[in-house]
Coordinates of C-alpha atoms in Angstrom, one line a residue:
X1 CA -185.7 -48.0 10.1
X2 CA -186.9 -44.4 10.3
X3 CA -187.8 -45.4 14.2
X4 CA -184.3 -46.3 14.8
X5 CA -182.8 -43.9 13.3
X6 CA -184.6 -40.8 15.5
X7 CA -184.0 -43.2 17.8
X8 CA -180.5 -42.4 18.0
X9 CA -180.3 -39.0 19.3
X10 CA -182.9 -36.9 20.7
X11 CA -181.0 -34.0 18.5
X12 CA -181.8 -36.0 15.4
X13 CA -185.7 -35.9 16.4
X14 CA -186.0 -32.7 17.0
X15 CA -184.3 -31.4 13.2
X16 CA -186.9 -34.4 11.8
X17 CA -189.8 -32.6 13.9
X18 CA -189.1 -28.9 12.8
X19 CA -187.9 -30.0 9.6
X20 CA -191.9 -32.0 9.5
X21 CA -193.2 -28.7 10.3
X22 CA -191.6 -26.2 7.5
X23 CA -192.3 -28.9 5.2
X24 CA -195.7 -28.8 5.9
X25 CA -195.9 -24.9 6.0
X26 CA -193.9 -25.2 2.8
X27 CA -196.5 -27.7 1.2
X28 CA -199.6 -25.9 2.4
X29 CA -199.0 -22.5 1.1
X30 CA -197.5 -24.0 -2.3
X31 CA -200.4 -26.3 -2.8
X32 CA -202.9 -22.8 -1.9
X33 CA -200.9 -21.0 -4.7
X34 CA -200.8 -24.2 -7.3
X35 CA -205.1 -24.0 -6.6
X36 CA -204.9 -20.4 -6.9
X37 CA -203.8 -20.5 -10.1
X38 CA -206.4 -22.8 -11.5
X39 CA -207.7 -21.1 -14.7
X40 CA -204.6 -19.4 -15.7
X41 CA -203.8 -20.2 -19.5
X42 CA -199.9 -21.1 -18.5
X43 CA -200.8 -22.8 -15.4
X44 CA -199.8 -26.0 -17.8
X45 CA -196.3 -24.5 -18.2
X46 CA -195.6 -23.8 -14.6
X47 CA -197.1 -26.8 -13.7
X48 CA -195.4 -28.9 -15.6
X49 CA -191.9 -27.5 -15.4
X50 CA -192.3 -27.4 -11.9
X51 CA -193.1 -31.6 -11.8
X52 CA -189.7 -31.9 -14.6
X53 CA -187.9 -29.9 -12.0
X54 CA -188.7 -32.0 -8.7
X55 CA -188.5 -35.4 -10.2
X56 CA -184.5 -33.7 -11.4
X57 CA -184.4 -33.1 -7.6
X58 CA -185.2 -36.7 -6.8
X59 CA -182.9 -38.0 -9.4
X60 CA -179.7 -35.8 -8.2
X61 CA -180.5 -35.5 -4.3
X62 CA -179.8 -39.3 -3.6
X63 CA -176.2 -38.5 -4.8
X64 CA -175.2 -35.7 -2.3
X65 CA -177.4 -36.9 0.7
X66 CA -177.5 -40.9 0.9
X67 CA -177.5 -40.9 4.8
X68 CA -180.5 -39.1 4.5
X69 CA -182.8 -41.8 4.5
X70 CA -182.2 -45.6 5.4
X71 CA -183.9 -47.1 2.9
X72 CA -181.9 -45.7 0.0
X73 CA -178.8 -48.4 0.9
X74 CA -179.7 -51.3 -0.1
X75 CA -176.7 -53.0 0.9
X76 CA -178.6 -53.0 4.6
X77 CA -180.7 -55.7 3.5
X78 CA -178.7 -58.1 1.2
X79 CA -177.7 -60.3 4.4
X80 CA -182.2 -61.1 4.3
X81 CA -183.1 -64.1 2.4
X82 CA -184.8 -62.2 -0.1
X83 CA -185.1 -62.1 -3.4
X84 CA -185.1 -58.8 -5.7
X85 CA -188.7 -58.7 -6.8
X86 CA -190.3 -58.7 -3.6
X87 CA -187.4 -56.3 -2.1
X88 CA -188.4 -53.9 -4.8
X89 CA -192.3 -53.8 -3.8
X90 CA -191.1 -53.7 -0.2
X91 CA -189.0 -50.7 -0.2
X92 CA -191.1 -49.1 -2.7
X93 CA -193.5 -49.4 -0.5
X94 CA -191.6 -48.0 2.6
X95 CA -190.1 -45.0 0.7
X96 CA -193.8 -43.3 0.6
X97 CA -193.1 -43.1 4.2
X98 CA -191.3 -39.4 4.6
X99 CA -190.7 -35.9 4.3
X100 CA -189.9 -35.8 0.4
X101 CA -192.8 -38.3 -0.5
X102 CA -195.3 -35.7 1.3
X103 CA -194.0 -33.0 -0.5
X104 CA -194.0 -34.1 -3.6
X105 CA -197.7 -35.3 -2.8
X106 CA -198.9 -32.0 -2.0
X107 CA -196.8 -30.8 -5.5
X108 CA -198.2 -32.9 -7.8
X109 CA -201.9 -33.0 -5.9
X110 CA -201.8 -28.7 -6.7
X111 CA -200.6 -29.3 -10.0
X112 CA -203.7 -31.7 -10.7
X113 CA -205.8 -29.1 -9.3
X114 CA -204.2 -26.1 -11.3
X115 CA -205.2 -28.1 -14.5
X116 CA -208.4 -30.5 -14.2
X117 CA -211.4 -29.4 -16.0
X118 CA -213.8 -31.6 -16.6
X119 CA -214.9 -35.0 -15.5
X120 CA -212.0 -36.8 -18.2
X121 CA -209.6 -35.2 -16.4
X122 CA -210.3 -35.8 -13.1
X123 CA -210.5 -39.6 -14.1
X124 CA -207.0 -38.7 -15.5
X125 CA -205.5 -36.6 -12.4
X126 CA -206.5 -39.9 -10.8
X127 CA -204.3 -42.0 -12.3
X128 CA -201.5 -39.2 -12.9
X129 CA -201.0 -38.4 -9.6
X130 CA -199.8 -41.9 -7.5
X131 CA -197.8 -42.3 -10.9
X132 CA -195.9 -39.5 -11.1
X133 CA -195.0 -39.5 -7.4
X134 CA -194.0 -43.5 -7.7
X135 CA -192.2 -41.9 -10.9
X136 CA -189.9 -39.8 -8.5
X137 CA -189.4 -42.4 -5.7
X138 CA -188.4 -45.0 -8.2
X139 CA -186.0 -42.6 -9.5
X140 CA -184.0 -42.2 -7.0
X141 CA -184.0 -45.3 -5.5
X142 CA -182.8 -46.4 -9.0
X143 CA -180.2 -43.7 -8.9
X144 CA -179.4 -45.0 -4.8
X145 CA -178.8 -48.5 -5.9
X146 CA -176.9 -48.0 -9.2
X147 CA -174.1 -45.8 -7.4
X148 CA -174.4 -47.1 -4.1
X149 CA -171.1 -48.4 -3.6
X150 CA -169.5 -44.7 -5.2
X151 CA -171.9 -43.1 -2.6
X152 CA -170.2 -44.9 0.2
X153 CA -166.5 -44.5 -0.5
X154 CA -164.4 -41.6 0.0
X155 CA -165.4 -39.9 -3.1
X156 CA -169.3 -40.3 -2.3
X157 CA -168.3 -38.2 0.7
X158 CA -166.7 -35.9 -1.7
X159 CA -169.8 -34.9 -3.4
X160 CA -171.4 -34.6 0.3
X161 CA -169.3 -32.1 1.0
X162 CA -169.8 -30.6 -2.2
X163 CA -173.6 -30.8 -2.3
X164 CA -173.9 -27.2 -0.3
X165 CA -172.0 -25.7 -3.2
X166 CA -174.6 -27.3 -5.8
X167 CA -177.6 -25.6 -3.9
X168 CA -176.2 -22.5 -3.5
X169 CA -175.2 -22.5 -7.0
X170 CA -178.8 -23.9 -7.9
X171 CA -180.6 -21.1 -5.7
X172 CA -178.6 -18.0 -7.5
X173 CA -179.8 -20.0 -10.9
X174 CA -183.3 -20.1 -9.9
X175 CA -182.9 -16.5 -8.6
X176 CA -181.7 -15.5 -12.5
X177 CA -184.3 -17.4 -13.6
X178 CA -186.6 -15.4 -11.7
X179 CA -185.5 -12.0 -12.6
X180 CA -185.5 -13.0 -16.3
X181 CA -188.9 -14.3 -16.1
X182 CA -190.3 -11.2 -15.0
X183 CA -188.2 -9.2 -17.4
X184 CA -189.7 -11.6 -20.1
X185 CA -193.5 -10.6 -19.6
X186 CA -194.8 -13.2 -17.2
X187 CA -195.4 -17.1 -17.5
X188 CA -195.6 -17.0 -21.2
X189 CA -192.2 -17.1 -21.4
X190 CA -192.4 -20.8 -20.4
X191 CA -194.3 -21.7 -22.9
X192 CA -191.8 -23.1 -25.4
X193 CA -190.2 -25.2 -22.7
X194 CA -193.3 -26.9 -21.5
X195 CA -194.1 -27.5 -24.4
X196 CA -190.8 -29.9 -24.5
X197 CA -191.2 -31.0 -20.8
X198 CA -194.5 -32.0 -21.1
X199 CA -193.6 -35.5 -23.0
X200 CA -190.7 -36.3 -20.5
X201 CA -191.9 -38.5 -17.9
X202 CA -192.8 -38.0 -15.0
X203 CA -194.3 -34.1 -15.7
X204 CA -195.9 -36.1 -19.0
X205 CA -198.3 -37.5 -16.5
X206 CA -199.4 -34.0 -15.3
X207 CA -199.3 -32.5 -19.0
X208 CA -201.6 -35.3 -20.0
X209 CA -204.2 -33.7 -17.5
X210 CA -204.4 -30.7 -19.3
X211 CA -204.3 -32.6 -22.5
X212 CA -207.9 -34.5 -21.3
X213 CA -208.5 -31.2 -20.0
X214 CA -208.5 -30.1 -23.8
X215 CA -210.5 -33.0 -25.1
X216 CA -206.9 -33.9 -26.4
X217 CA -207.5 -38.0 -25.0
X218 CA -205.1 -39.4 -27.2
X219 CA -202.4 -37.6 -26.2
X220 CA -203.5 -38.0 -23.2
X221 CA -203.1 -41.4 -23.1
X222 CA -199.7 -41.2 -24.7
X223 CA -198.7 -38.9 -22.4
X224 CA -199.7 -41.5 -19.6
X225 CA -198.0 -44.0 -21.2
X226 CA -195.1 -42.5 -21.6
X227 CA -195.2 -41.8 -17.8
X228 CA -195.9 -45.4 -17.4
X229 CA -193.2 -46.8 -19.0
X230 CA -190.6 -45.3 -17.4
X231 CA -191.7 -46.6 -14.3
X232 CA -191.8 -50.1 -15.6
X233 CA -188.5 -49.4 -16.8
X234 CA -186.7 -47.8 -13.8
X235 CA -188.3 -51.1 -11.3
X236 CA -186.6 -53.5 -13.9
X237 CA -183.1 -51.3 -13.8
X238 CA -183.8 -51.2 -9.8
X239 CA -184.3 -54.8 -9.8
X240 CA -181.4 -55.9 -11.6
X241 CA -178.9 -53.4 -9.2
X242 CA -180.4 -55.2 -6.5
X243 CA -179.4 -58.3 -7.8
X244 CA -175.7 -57.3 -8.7
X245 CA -175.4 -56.1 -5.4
X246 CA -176.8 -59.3 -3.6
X247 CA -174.5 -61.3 -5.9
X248 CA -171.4 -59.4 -7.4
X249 CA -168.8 -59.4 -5.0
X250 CA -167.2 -55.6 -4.9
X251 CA -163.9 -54.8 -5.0
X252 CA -163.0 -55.5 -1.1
X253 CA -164.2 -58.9 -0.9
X254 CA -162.0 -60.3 -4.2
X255 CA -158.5 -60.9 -3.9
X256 CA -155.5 -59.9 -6.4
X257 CA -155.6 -62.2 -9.4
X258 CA -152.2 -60.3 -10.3
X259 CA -149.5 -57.9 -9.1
X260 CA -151.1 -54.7 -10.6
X261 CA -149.5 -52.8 -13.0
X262 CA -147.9 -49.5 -11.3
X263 CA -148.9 -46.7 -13.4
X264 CA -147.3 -43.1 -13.5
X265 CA -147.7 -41.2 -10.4
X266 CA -149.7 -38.0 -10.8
X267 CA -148.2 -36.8 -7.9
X268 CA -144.4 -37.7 -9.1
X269 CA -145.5 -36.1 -12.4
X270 CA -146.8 -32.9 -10.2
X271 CA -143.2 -32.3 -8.0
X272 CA -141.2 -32.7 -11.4
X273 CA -143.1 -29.0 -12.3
X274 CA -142.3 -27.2 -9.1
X275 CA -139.3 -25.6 -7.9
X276 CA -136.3 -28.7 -6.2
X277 CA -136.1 -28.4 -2.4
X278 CA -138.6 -27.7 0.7
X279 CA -140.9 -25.0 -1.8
X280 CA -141.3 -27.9 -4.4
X281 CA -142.2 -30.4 -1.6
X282 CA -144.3 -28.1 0.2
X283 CA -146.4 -26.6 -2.7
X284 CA -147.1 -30.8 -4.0
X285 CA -148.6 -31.1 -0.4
X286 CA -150.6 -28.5 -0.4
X287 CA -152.1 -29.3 -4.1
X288 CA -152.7 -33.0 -2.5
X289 CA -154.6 -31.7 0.5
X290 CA -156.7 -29.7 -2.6
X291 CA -157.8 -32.5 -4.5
X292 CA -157.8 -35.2 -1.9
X293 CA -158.9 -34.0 1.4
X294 CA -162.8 -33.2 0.9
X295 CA -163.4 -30.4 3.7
X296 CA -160.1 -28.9 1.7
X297 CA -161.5 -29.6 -1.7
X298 CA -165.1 -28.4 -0.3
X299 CA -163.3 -25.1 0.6
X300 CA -161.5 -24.6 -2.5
X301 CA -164.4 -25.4 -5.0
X302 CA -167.2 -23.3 -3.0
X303 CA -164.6 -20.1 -2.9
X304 CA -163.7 -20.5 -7.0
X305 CA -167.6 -20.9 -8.0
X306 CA -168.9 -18.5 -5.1
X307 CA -166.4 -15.7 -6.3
X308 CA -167.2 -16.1 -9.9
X309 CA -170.7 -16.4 -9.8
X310 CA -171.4 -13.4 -7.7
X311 CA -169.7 -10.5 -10.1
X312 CA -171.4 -12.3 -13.1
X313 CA -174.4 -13.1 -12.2
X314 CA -174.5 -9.2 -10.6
X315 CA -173.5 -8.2 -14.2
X316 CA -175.7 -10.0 -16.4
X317 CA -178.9 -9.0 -14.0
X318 CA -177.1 -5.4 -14.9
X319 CA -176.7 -4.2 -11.1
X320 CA -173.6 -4.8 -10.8
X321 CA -170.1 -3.3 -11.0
X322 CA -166.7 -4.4 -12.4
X323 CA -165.4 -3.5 -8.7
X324 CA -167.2 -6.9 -7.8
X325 CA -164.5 -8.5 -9.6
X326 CA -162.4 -8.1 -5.9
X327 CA -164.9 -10.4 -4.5
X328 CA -163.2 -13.4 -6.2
X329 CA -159.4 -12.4 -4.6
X330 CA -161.6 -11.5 -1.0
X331 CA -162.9 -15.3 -1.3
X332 CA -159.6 -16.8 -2.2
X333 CA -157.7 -15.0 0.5
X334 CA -159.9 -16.4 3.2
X335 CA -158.1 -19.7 2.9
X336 CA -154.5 -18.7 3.7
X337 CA -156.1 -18.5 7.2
X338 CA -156.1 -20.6 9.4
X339 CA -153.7 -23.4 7.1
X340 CA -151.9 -25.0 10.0
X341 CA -155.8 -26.0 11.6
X342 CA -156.0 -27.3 7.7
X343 CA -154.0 -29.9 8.2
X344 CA -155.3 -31.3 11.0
X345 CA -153.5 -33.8 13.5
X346 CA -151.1 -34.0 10.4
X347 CA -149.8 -30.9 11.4
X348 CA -147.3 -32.7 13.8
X349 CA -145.6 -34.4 10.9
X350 CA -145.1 -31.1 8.9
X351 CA -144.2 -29.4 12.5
X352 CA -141.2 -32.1 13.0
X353 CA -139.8 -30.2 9.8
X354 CA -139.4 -26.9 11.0
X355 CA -137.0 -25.9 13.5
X356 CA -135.8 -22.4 12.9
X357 CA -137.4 -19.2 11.6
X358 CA -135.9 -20.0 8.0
X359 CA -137.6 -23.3 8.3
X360 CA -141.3 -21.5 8.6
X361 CA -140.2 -18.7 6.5
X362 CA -140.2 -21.0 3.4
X363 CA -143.4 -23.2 4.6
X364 CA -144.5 -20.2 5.0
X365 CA -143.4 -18.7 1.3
X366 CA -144.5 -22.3 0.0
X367 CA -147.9 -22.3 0.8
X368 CA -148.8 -18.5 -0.4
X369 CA -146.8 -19.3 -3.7
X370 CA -149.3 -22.7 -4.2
X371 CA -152.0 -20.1 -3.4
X372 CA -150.9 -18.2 -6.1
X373 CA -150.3 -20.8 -8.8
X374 CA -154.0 -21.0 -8.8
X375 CA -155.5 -17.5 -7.6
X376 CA -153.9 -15.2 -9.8
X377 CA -154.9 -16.7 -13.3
X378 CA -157.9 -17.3 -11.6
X379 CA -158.7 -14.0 -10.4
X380 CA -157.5 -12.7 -14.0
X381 CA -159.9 -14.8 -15.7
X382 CA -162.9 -13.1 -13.4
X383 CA -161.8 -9.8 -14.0
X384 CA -161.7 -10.6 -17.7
X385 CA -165.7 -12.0 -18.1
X386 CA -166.6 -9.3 -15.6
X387 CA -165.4 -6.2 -17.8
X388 CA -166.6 -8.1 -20.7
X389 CA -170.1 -8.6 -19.5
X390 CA -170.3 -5.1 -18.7
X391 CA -168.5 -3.9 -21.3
X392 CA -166.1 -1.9 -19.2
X393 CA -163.1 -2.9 -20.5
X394 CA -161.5 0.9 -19.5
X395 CA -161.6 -0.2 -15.8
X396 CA -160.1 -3.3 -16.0
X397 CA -156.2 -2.3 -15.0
X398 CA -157.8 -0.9 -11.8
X399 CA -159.7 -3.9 -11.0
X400 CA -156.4 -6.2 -11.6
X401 CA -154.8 -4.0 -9.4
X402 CA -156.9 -3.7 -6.4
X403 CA -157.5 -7.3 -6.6
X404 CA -154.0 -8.3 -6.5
X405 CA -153.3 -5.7 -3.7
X406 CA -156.5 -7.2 -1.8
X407 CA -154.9 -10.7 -2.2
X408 CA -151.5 -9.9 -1.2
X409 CA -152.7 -8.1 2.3
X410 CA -154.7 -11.4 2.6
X411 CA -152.2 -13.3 2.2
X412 CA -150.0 -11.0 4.8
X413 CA -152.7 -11.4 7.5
X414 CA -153.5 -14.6 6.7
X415 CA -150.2 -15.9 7.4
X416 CA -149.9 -13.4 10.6
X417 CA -153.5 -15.2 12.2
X418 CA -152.2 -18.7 11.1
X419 CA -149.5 -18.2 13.6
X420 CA -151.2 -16.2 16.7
X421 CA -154.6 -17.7 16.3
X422 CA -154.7 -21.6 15.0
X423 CA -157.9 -23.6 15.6
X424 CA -158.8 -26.7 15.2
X425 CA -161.1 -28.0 12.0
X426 CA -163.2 -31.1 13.3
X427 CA -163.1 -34.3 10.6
X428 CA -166.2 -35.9 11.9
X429 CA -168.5 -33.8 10.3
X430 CA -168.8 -32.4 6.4
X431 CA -170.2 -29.1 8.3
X432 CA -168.1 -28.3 11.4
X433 CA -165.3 -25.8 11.1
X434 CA -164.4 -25.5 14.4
X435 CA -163.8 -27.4 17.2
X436 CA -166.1 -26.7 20.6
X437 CA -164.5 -23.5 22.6
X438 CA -162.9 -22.4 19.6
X439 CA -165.3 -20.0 18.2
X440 CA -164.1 -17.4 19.9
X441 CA -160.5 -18.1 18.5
X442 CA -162.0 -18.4 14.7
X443 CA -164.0 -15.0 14.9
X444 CA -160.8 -13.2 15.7
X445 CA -158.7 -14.7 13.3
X446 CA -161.1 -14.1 10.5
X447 CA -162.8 -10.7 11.3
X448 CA -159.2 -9.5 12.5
X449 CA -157.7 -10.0 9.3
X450 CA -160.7 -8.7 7.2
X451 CA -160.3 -5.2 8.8
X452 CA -156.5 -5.6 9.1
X453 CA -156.6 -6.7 5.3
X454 CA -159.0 -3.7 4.5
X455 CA -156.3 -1.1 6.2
X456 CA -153.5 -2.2 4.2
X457 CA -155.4 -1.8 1.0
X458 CA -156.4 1.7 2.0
X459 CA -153.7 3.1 -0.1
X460 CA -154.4 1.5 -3.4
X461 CA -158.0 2.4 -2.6
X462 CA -157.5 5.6 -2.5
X463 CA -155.0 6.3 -5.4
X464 CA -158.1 4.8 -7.2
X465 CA -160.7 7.3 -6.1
X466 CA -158.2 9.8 -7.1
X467 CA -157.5 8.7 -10.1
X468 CA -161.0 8.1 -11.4
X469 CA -162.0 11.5 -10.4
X470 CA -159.3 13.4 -11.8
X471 CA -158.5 11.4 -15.0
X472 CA -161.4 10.6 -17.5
X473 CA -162.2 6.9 -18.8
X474 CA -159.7 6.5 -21.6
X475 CA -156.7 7.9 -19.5
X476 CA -153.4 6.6 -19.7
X477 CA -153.1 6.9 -16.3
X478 CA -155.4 4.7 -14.9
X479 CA -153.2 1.4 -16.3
X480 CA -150.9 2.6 -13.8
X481 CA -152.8 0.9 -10.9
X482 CA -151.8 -2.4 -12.6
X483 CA -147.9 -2.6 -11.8
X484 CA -148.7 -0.5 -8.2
X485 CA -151.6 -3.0 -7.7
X486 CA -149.2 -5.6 -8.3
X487 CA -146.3 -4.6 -6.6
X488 CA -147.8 -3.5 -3.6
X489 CA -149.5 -6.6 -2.6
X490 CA -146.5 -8.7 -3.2
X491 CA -144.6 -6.2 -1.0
X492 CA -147.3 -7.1 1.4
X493 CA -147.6 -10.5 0.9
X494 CA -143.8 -10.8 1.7
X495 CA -144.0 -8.5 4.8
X496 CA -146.6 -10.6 6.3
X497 CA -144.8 -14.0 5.9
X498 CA -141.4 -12.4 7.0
X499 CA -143.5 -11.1 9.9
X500 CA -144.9 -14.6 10.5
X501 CA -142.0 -16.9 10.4
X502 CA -140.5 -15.9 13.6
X503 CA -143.9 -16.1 15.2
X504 CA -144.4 -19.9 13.9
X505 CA -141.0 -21.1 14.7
X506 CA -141.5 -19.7 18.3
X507 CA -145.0 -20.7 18.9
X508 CA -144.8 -24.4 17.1
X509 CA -146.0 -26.5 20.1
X510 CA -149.2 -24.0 20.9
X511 CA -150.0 -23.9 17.0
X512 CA -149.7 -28.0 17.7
X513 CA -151.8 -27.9 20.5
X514 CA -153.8 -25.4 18.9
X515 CA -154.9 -27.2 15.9
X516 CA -155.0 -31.0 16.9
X517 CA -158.2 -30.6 19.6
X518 CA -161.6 -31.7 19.1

């Protein structure tokens, strides 16, 4: 299966090649560190936290990636007259075969290494070492065949899409984690969670090396056990998915026993709360393409965590600065860019609807007012846990008000590049933007409206330099940047889609044209 797979494309067999190498780079210098540290009293707590925190990795990377590797469906093979047990042996078997597997290996062979002393555990790193990694591979194959049939419907390819915004969150935790660690004198700070980890299986099979390590054999053995009976009882929940999938019919193959009962509409719920007319209809679209388009929902979710986590996270490793706050209305205000190319070939359909300037004007005013629904509690609350992390509660009026000024001008130039330069967002791929030849068109719109977005905000930039060197902390005056803030950008805000309109209207069959390549 891997065969035909890089069989397919000689694109796909370079990625697996390089991605063979870096692995291997990877895996050499981490195993050289993992024997390096051999000796160390908390070798055991890195060790072992670093086993807990791959076999997580096994158990949650099967969810976001399960095109990845072939032999994670199972539903591939359920045509083959064979039965569960020897299927589960087989694919076992075939899932050592791989990138991850040698990985892992080279993890948990360092980890042996970092902690045997002694011919006990040697005899111990022996047996701990195949288990753990079958441990992992079980795992998620367990995990695979469990959700296989969520993983292959339209909200499996939601949490695709998604997965990118896990890792980057994931990579700014370990990054905390980091920074703390070395604030908190070293590896003995993970001494109290090892000490935890080390009976969960699979990193229970590597603490029980430094248990026969201690002369501890007993808990050793336990620790073994333990390690051991979670892989007898992951085959026996992999076994018996296999055998509901090879035997339950899903939900396609069954027809209606009865006329279903029609339920509420969330979406007729939704249009009873906005405003009556082409703003209310408008405004439920573009809350529908949020929650059910995934390369919209993708957008959306990576922007809200992205511009949260980087003010906090900035403030609780104390470099940061309540101005970082902005960040949150910079990230939101990217996405009024661009929104005819969001819709995709469905563009047409909305396009049929407009046939004067008033007709964009309020599309137009519909769609930054949607925006808003959600942005400006939104960038509120971030403001909020900013000032209160730092404890700078005096700035916070300025900050409101230079965000909401920043989101208004975004909002202006976004709806100004949505109608000179629309693109085209590709559907077939969870990590294509734009369409082929229109890079060019992207980069303008974007970096255009960044430094066209930046100019409009000079004023209110500069009232707040003046004000914060002429007027001390606890000043009055300084709440004044609120209400200017806040007027100012929706002043801007309703220049730029005033400005816009007659530009849509007039230029409705390039935006078509525009938006509905690739």
């Amino acid at each position: 299966m891997l065969r035909n797979g890089l069989r397919q494309s000689s694109t796909r067999t370079a990625v697996f090649v390089t991605s063979l190498v870096l692995v291997l780079l990877v895996s050499a210098f981490l195993l050289l560190g993992l024997v390096v540290l051999r000796g160390n009293e908390h070798a055991m707590s890195l060790v072992v936290l670093l086993t807990g925190l791959l076999a997580l990795g096994w158990a949650v990377l099967p969810l976001f990636f399960p095109s990845g590797d072939e032999t994670l469906d199972p539903t591939r093979l359920v045509m083959l007259p064979l039965r569960p047990a020897p299927l589960v042996t087989a694919l076992l078997v075939a899932s050592l075969v791989g990138i991850g597997p040698l990985f892992t290996l080279c993890v948990v062979v360092g980890s042996a290494v970092a902690l045997s002393h002694g011919v006990a555990a040697l005899l111990v790193s022996v047996a701990a070492v195949p288990l753990t990694l079958l441990v992992c591979l079980a795992l998620a194959r367990t995990v695979a065949a469990a959700n296989i049939r969520l993983l292959t419907s339209r909200r499996g390819r939601d949490l695709a899409v998604l997965s990118g915004l896990l890792i980057a969150v994931g990579i700014q935790f370990v990054n905390f984690g980091v920074q703390r660690l070395g604030d908190a004198g070293g590896l003995a700070a993970l001494d109290p969670a090892a000490a935890v980890v080390r009976w969960i299986p699979p990193a229970s099979a590597i603490g029980a090396v430094d248990s026969a390590s201690d002369g501890a054999y007993g808990t050793a053995l336990a620790q073994l056990a333990l390690s051991g009976l979670a892989l007898a009882l992951l085959l026996r929940w992999w076994r018996q998915s296999l055998t509901k999938l090879m035997t339950a019919p899903d939900g396609s193959t069954l027809a209606a026993a009865s006329e279903p009962t029609r339920k509420p509409s969330a979406s007729g719920r939704l249009h009873g709360m906005l405003p009556a007319g082409r703003t209310g209809t408008v405004m439920q679209r573009y809350f529908l393409y949020i929650w059910r388009d995934p390369k919209t929902k993708g957008a959306w979710v990576s922007s809200l965590a992205i511009g949260l986590i980087v003010p906090i996270f900035n403030a609780l490793q104390g470099t940061g600065s309540i101005y970082f706050a902005c960040f949150a209305a910079g990230m939101l205000g990217f996405l009024m860019y661009n929104q005819f190319g969001q819709d995709t070939s469905a563009f047409w359909m909305v396009s049929l609807t407009i046939s004067s300037t008033r007709d964009a004007y309020e599309e137009l005013r519909a769609r930054a007012m949607a925006m808003l629904v959600i942005t400006v509690p939104y960038m509120a609350l971030v403001s909020v846990l900013t000032a209160a992390t730092l404890g700078r509660w005096h700035d916070l009026p300025e900050v409101l008000g230079l965000s909401f000024a920043l989101l208004g001008a975004m909002l202006a130039t976004g709806a100004l590049s949505s109608a000179r330069f629309p693109y085209s967002i590709p559907q077939d791929s969870a990590y294509k933007n734009v369409a082929p030849g229109q890079a060019g068109l992207a980069w303008l719109s974007i970096l255009g409206g960044m430094v066209a977005a930046a100019l409009l905000c000079a004023p209110v930039i500069i009232l707040t330099i003046l004000l914060s060197a002429s007027a001390g902390p606890d000043t009055g005056t300084r709440w004044l940047l609120l209400p200017v803030g806040t007027a100012y950008g929706a002043l801007l805000a309703w220049a730029g889609v005033r400005f816009a309109a007659p530009q849509t209207a007039r230029r409705l069959p390039e935006i078509l044209t525009a938006v509905s390549k690739g």
